[in-house]
PDB file of C-alpha atoms in Angstrom:
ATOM      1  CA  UNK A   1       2.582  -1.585  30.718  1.00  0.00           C
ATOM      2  CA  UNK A   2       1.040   1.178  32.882  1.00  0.00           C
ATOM      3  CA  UNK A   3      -1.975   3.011  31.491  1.00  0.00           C
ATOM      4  CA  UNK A   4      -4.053   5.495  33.096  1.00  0.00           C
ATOM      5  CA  UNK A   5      -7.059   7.616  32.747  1.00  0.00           C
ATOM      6  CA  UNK A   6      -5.612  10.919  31.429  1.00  0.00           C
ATOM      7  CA  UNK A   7      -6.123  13.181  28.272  1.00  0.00           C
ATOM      8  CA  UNK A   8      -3.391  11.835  26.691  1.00  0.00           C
ATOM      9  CA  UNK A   9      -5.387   8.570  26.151  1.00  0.00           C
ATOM     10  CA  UNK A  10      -7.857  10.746  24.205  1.00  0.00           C
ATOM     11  CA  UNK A  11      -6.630  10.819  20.973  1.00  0.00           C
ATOM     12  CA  UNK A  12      -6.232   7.063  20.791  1.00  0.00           C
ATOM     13  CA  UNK A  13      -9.777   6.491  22.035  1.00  0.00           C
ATOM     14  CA  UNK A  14     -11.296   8.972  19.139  1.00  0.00           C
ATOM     15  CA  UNK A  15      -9.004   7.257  16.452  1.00  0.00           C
ATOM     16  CA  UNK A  16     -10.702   4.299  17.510  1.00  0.00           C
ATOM     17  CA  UNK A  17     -14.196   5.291  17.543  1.00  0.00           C
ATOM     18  CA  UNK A  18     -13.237   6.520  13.800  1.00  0.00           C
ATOM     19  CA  UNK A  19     -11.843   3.467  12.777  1.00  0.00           C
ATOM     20  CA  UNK A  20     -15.439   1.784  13.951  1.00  0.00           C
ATOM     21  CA  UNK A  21     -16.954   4.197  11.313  1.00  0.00           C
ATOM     22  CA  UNK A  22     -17.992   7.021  13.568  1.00  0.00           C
ATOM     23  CA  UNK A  23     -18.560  10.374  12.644  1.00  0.00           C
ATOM     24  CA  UNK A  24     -17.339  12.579  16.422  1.00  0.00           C
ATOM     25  CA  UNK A  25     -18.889  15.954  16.873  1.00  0.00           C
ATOM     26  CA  UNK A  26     -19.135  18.210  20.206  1.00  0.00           C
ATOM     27  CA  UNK A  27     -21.573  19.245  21.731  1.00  0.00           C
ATOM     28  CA  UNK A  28     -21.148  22.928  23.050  1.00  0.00           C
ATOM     29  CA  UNK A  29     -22.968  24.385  26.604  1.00  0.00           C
ATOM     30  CA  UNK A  30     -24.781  27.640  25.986  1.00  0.00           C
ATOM     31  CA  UNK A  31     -22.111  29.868  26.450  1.00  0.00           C
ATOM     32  CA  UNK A  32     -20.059  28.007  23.849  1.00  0.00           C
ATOM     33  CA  UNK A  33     -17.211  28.058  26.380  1.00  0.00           C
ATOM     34  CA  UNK A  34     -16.908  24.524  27.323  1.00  0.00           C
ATOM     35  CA  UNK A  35     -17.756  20.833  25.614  1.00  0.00           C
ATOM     36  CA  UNK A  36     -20.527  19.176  27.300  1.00  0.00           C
ATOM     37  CA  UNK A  37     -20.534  16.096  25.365  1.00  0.00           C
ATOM     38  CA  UNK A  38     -18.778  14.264  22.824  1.00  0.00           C
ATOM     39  CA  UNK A  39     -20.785  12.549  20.180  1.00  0.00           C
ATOM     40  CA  UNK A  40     -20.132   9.601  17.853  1.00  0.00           C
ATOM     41  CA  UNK A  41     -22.943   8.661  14.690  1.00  0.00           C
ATOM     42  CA  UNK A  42     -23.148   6.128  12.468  1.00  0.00           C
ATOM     43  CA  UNK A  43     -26.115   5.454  10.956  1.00  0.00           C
ATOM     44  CA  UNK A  44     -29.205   5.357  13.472  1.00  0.00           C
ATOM     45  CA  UNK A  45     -26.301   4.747  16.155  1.00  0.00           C
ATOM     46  CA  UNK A  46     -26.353   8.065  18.418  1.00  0.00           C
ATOM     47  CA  UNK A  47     -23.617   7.684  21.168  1.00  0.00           C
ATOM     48  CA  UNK A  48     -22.708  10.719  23.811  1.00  0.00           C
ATOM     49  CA  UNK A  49     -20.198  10.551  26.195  1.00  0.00           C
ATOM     50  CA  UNK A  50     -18.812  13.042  28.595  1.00  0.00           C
ATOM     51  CA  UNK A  51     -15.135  12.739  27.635  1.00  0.00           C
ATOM     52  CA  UNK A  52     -13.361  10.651  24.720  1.00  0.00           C
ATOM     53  CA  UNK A  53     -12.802   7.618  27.041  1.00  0.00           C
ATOM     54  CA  UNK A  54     -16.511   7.313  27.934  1.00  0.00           C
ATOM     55  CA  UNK A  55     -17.243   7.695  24.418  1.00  0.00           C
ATOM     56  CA  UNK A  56     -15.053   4.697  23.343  1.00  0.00           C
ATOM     57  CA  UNK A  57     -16.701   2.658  26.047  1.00  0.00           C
ATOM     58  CA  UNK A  58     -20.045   3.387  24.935  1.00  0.00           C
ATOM     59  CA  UNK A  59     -19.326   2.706  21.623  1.00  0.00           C
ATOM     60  CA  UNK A  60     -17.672  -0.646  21.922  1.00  0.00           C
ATOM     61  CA  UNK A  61     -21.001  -1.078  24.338  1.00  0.00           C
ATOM     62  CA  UNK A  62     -23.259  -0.470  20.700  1.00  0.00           C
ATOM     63  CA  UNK A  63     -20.872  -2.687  18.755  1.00  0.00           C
ATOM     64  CA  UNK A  64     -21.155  -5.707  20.780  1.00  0.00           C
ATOM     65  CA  UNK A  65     -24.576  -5.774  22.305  1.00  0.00           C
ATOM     66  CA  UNK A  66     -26.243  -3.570  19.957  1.00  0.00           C
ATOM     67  CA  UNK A  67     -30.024  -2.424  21.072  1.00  0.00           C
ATOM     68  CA  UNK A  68     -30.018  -4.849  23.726  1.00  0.00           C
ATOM     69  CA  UNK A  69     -27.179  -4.008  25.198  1.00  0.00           C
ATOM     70  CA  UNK A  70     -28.937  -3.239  28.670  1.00  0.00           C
ATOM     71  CA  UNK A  71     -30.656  -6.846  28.275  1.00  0.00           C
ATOM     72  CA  UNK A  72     -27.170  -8.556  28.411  1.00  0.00           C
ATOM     73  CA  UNK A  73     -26.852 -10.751  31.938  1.00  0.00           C
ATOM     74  CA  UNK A  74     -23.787  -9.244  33.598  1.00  0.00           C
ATOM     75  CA  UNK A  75     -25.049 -10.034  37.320  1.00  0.00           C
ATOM     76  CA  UNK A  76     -24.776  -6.561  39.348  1.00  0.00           C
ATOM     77  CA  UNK A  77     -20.308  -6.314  39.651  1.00  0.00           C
ATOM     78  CA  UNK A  78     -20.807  -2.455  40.058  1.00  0.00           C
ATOM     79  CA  UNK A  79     -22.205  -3.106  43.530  1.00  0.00           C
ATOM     80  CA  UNK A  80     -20.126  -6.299  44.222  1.00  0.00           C
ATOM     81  CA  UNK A  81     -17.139  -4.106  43.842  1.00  0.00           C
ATOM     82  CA  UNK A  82     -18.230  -1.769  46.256  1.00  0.00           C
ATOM     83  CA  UNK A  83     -19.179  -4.215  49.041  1.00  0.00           C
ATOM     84  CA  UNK A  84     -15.761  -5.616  48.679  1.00  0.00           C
ATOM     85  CA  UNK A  85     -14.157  -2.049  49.748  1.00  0.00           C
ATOM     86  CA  UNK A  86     -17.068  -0.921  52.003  1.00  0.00           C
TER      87      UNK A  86
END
């Protein structure tokens, strides 16, 4: 299987954020021309993401670590990635 960042992963991700009991809503720039964020609630769990992707991330994020999630020990792999192709 092959799968790749593209908008025809989106409507999989969103079915899956409202299958975790979501409730998705946009959030509109100024001009009302463009989506600047997507948005998943449920209950006092407020989630924005930039694209439905991110938002699935983030959400799965809340649903395993919950309020701590930026306590969790993951060591640093964002910058051990980079030093490996750097």
């Amino acid at each position: 299987m092959k799968l790749a960042e593209a908008m025809n992963t989106y409507n999989p991700a969103l079915f899956e954020v409202e299958k975790m009991g979501y409730k998705i809503s946009l959030e509109l720039t100024d001009d009302e021309l463009e989506i600047s964020a997507w948005k998943a609630v449920k209950n006092d769990v407020r989630i924005s993401g930039f694209n439905p992707l991110s938002l699935l991330g983030l959400v799965v994020i809340a649903e395993r670590y919950g309020e701590n999630w930026n306590k969790i020990d993951t060591g640093d792999l964002y910058d051990k990635m980079l030093e490996n192709y750097y």
